[in-house]
């Protein structure tokens, strides 16, 4: 990389002047950012080429990670960190009068994802490269990532996101590697050498153009690739309406997850899924063909992983290529396909399990549909042999039934591995949601508890804590995060706890300034920073958090002897544009904030802050400053969560339900170092199965709940009209599907207990140390090594 600060400065100045044709003094901060980014990318290009060359000649197995989302965030700081030149660059730039942090702020987050699933894919790429594993990401280069959120009068307003408006210094367009993707048209059959064969004719062909981004491992020469596909018109379109064709084509990679509430939106979404899969498989098999003789060995050299069901058409697409293009028979093709592809399930929420209507699927992808039908028929025949006459079971398990294609069923049947993302989630899959499939394919099901990259979420986001840890236990934890456990010995060390407290205080000061700048709200830096940042969803229960705040407010108002430790409640959350209910919760959050923050009787003790446009770069500022991590989903609903891990690693204590990875966090830190409350997953699932919960009982028997619910609709919040009727109704008329009222009392009790512990800073920071010490397990390095060992069977490849 850069051998010295002087050499860096020289190279940087040269780059800057070459790019913009002006003197350094006259360049803008944005230009300075772009020049640094470009310089970094060019500097690693030798390693990038070498890595590719090594993978090509070495013939080691490679994994391709297909994901409809990659929530990368900013890359400059992370790339400098992984290259091991962050400090050198920071110092060199400072001598030129430039603050590195100011350049970093110029970078617009690559927000090509909605939340946890997309961020997981990004963390996995970082771990793959760092562990010297040959693994690449394939995704879509959306022109507009997840919308920008503004809050106007307490309501969410969505603006189209424009991350490419100043270009993207990290990508390289590879026009020569574009591949065609076919939609519509029809399937013709013909005979060849006595075999029935098929071809897709009269298709509308579009071009998938790859934009490659380097994925730089931490202090290693490995540079893997993230390939993002952009939809462009094919070179020679033969169309009557060229303009319409161009519009339809470009729409495919225009937006992340377009509205899918109507059929037109649905077609576009399915188009995106097939676009990703067809382009990726085409390119994977092409490059395989250049190196290897026989397709029959494909699964020895290639693993393809599908992140949730969005890329599940990889299964029929691979069958299509092997049968139609390569001339293999069905059984041979099926054997290779199932041995190559593996699948991660991310949810058991029924509304999130993808089902595609045949009337949409079949005309758009006629040959793919035929293949899915054939897979379904053969699968149902097997079921018939196993369970003769059990029609009900076969209907339940079929891939196509009632004119719907069930993508999760296709994924389980067409792959060799189905994994859940936390222990409890994998158990629910095996014994409840996918019980029927577990019965016939027990060996396919396994668990891979999620992780996060400690490089972005600790080393980069919290350099002060990083230094403190390293001063105490040395730096081997950076390479081997499991050795963070050595910190445990410092939990009882008074001076270490004091230092930790100071680091937390320092980070809270930074966040307080951000809050002041962004919202005008002045918060008490000595208050408890209680944070819930994540997508807005009914099952994540931001509502429960709000009700607790209203409870505290009401108690403070009615009883002047009631005392609490001052708290600052901080929220960040985007609601899906069409998710009406979630948007009302955002309005409620902001209405409560208004009420609380402007009431002089309570505002010395309570503040509520909503930070708009929650995204990766904002998360990196919030998480190091957090005291309390709110992870309060309805038990059984949050498959894993990864936010919970980021907070723990930064010394926050978790307030959580026994859900997802919270359970494993508790197992790691011990029940005395986490605050848990509420129903267990078992209890929730049993209520769903057998009934027996009546939310009205909780309303009638709890005065606090009564007051809070009435405040939603009695004018307590000025100028909110009937905004919160929907919330009121969901709790009382629709029996509170997410058990907010049921868990309310136990949540308040756990919060009171937490408040008591915070009074004793020794006790609090002892727990905080233990949380950091036990967070190494949740590094995505551990997760990825498990995928590599148990699913992909991948070896490390050292480039130099
Ligand atoms: C980690 C992360 C998430 C996932 O958070 P959960 O609490 O696990 O839902 C969502 N969005 C962003 C920006 C993240 O960094």
PDB file of N, CA and C in Angstrom, residues 381-413:
ATOM      1  N   UNK A 381     -44.657 -36.578  -6.557  1.00  0.00           N
ATOM      2  CA  UNK A 381     -44.623 -38.029  -6.770  1.00  0.00           C
ATOM      3  C   UNK A 381     -43.852 -38.724  -5.638  1.00  0.00           C
ATOM      4  N   UNK A 382     -42.707 -38.117  -5.266  1.00  0.00           N
ATOM      5  CA  UNK A 382     -41.937 -38.670  -4.142  1.00  0.00           C
ATOM      6  C   UNK A 382     -42.761 -38.677  -2.866  1.00  0.00           C
ATOM      7  N   UNK A 383     -43.466 -37.576  -2.650  1.00  0.00           N
ATOM      8  CA  UNK A 383     -44.290 -37.487  -1.440  1.00  0.00           C
ATOM      9  C   UNK A 383     -45.368 -38.563  -1.457  1.00  0.00           C
ATOM     10  N   UNK A 384     -45.904 -38.763  -2.641  1.00  0.00           N
ATOM     11  CA  UNK A 384     -46.972 -39.767  -2.791  1.00  0.00           C
ATOM     12  C   UNK A 384     -46.440 -41.156  -2.402  1.00  0.00           C
ATOM     13  N   UNK A 385     -45.186 -41.426  -2.814  1.00  0.00           N
ATOM     14  CA  UNK A 385     -44.581 -42.718  -2.475  1.00  0.00           C
ATOM     15  C   UNK A 385     -44.329 -42.838  -0.973  1.00  0.00           C
ATOM     16  N   UNK A 386     -43.942 -41.721  -0.369  1.00  0.00           N
ATOM     17  CA  UNK A 386     -43.660 -41.733   1.075  1.00  0.00           C
ATOM     18  C   UNK A 386     -44.936 -41.765   1.910  1.00  0.00           C
ATOM     19  N   UNK A 387     -45.911 -40.986   1.463  1.00  0.00           N
ATOM     20  CA  UNK A 387     -47.158 -40.852   2.226  1.00  0.00           C
ATOM     21  C   UNK A 387     -48.340 -41.140   1.317  1.00  0.00           C
ATOM     22  N   UNK A 388     -48.539 -42.408   0.962  1.00  0.00           N
ATOM     23  CA  UNK A 388     -49.630 -42.704   0.029  1.00  0.00           C
ATOM     24  C   UNK A 388     -50.972 -42.201   0.590  1.00  0.00           C
ATOM     25  N   UNK A 389     -51.727 -41.604  -0.284  1.00  0.00           N
ATOM     26  CA  UNK A 389     -53.083 -41.138   0.055  1.00  0.00           C
ATOM     27  C   UNK A 389     -53.153 -39.946   1.009  1.00  0.00           C
ATOM     28  N   UNK A 390     -51.991 -39.439   1.455  1.00  0.00           N
ATOM     29  CA  UNK A 390     -52.037 -38.291   2.384  1.00  0.00           C
ATOM     30  C   UNK A 390     -52.133 -37.001   1.582  1.00  0.00           C
ATOM     31  N   UNK A 391     -53.301 -36.797   0.964  1.00  0.00           N
ATOM     32  CA  UNK A 391     -53.503 -35.641   0.084  1.00  0.00           C
ATOM     33  C   UNK A 391     -53.264 -34.321   0.782  1.00  0.00           C
ATOM     34  N   UNK A 392     -53.697 -34.276   2.020  1.00  0.00           N
ATOM     35  CA  UNK A 392     -53.629 -33.024   2.753  1.00  0.00           C
ATOM     36  C   UNK A 392     -52.175 -32.576   2.892  1.00  0.00           C
ATOM     37  N   UNK A 393     -51.329 -33.550   3.273  1.00  0.00           N
ATOM     38  CA  UNK A 393     -49.912 -33.256   3.441  1.00  0.00           C
ATOM     39  C   UNK A 393     -49.283 -32.836   2.116  1.00  0.00           C
ATOM     40  N   UNK A 394     -49.618 -33.543   1.059  1.00  0.00           N
ATOM     41  CA  UNK A 394     -49.022 -33.226  -0.239  1.00  0.00           C
ATOM     42  C   UNK A 394     -49.434 -31.834  -0.699  1.00  0.00           C
ATOM     43  N   UNK A 395     -50.664 -31.479  -0.456  1.00  0.00           N
ATOM     44  CA  UNK A 395     -51.127 -30.145  -0.815  1.00  0.00           C
ATOM     45  C   UNK A 395     -50.391 -29.081  -0.005  1.00  0.00           C
ATOM     46  N   UNK A 396     -50.199 -29.371   1.282  1.00  0.00           N
ATOM     47  CA  UNK A 396     -49.482 -28.460   2.175  1.00  0.00           C
ATOM     48  C   UNK A 396     -48.048 -28.228   1.709  1.00  0.00           C
ATOM     49  N   UNK A 397     -47.417 -29.295   1.241  1.00  0.00           N
ATOM     50  CA  UNK A 397     -45.989 -29.239   0.934  1.00  0.00           C
ATOM     51  C   UNK A 397     -45.669 -28.889  -0.508  1.00  0.00           C
ATOM     52  N   UNK A 398     -46.655 -28.975  -1.381  1.00  0.00           N
ATOM     53  CA  UNK A 398     -46.406 -28.776  -2.810  1.00  0.00           C
ATOM     54  C   UNK A 398     -45.728 -27.426  -3.068  1.00  0.00           C
ATOM     55  N   UNK A 399     -44.956 -27.367  -4.153  1.00  0.00           N
ATOM     56  CA  UNK A 399     -44.297 -26.116  -4.525  1.00  0.00           C
ATOM     57  C   UNK A 399     -45.297 -25.197  -5.225  1.00  0.00           C
ATOM     58  N   UNK A 400     -46.171 -25.801  -6.026  1.00  0.00           N
ATOM     59  CA  UNK A 400     -47.246 -25.007  -6.633  1.00  0.00           C
ATOM     60  C   UNK A 400     -48.572 -25.546  -6.101  1.00  0.00           C
ATOM     61  N   UNK A 401     -49.341 -24.676  -5.470  1.00  0.00           N
ATOM     62  CA  UNK A 401     -50.699 -25.096  -5.113  1.00  0.00           C
ATOM     63  C   UNK A 401     -51.602 -23.882  -5.058  1.00  0.00           C
ATOM     64  N   UNK A 402     -52.854 -24.086  -5.383  1.00  0.00           N
ATOM     65  CA  UNK A 402     -53.832 -22.994  -5.457  1.00  0.00           C
ATOM     66  C   UNK A 402     -53.298 -21.843  -6.302  1.00  0.00           C
ATOM     67  N   UNK A 403     -52.669 -22.192  -7.411  1.00  0.00           N
ATOM     68  CA  UNK A 403     -52.179 -21.184  -8.356  1.00  0.00           C
ATOM     69  C   UNK A 403     -51.138 -20.234  -7.740  1.00  0.00           C
ATOM     70  N   UNK A 404     -50.400 -20.742  -6.742  1.00  0.00           N
ATOM     71  CA  UNK A 404     -49.314 -19.952  -6.160  1.00  0.00           C
ATOM     72  C   UNK A 404     -48.030 -20.781  -6.161  1.00  0.00           C
ATOM     73  N   UNK A 405     -46.917 -20.119  -6.505  1.00  0.00           N
ATOM     74  CA  UNK A 405     -45.616 -20.780  -6.414  1.00  0.00           C
ATOM     75  C   UNK A 405     -45.011 -20.423  -5.060  1.00  0.00           C
ATOM     76  N   UNK A 406     -44.756 -21.425  -4.236  1.00  0.00           N
ATOM     77  CA  UNK A 406     -44.232 -21.169  -2.896  1.00  0.00           C
ATOM     78  C   UNK A 406     -42.712 -21.262  -2.905  1.00  0.00           C
ATOM     79  N   UNK A 407     -42.111 -20.087  -2.816  1.00  0.00           N
ATOM     80  CA  UNK A 407     -40.671 -19.982  -3.038  1.00  0.00           C
ATOM     81  C   UNK A 407     -39.855 -20.701  -1.955  1.00  0.00           C
ATOM     82  N   UNK A 408     -40.320 -20.670  -0.711  1.00  0.00           N
ATOM     83  CA  UNK A 408     -39.563 -21.322   0.367  1.00  0.00           C
ATOM     84  C   UNK A 408     -39.556 -22.839   0.163  1.00  0.00           C
ATOM     85  N   UNK A 409     -40.663 -23.386  -0.345  1.00  0.00           N
ATOM     86  CA  UNK A 409     -40.711 -24.825  -0.598  1.00  0.00           C
ATOM     87  C   UNK A 409     -39.725 -25.192  -1.710  1.00  0.00           C
ATOM     88  N   UNK A 410     -39.729 -24.372  -2.757  1.00  0.00           N
ATOM     89  CA  UNK A 410     -38.786 -24.607  -3.852  1.00  0.00           C
ATOM     90  C   UNK A 410     -37.355 -24.568  -3.323  1.00  0.00           C
ATOM     91  N   UNK A 411     -37.083 -23.625  -2.415  1.00  0.00           N
ATOM     92  CA  UNK A 411     -35.723 -23.466  -1.879  1.00  0.00           C
ATOM     93  C   UNK A 411     -35.296 -24.701  -1.086  1.00  0.00           C
ATOM     94  N   UNK A 412     -36.171 -25.233  -0.278  1.00  0.00           N
ATOM     95  CA  UNK A 412     -35.801 -26.393   0.545  1.00  0.00           C
ATOM     96  C   UNK A 412     -35.619 -27.631  -0.329  1.00  0.00           C
ATOM     97  N   UNK A 413     -36.527 -27.796  -1.281  1.00  0.00           N
ATOM     98  CA  UNK A 413     -36.486 -28.990  -2.131  1.00  0.00           C
ATOM     99  C   UNK A 413     -35.281 -28.953  -3.076  1.00  0.00           C
TER     100      UNK A 413
END
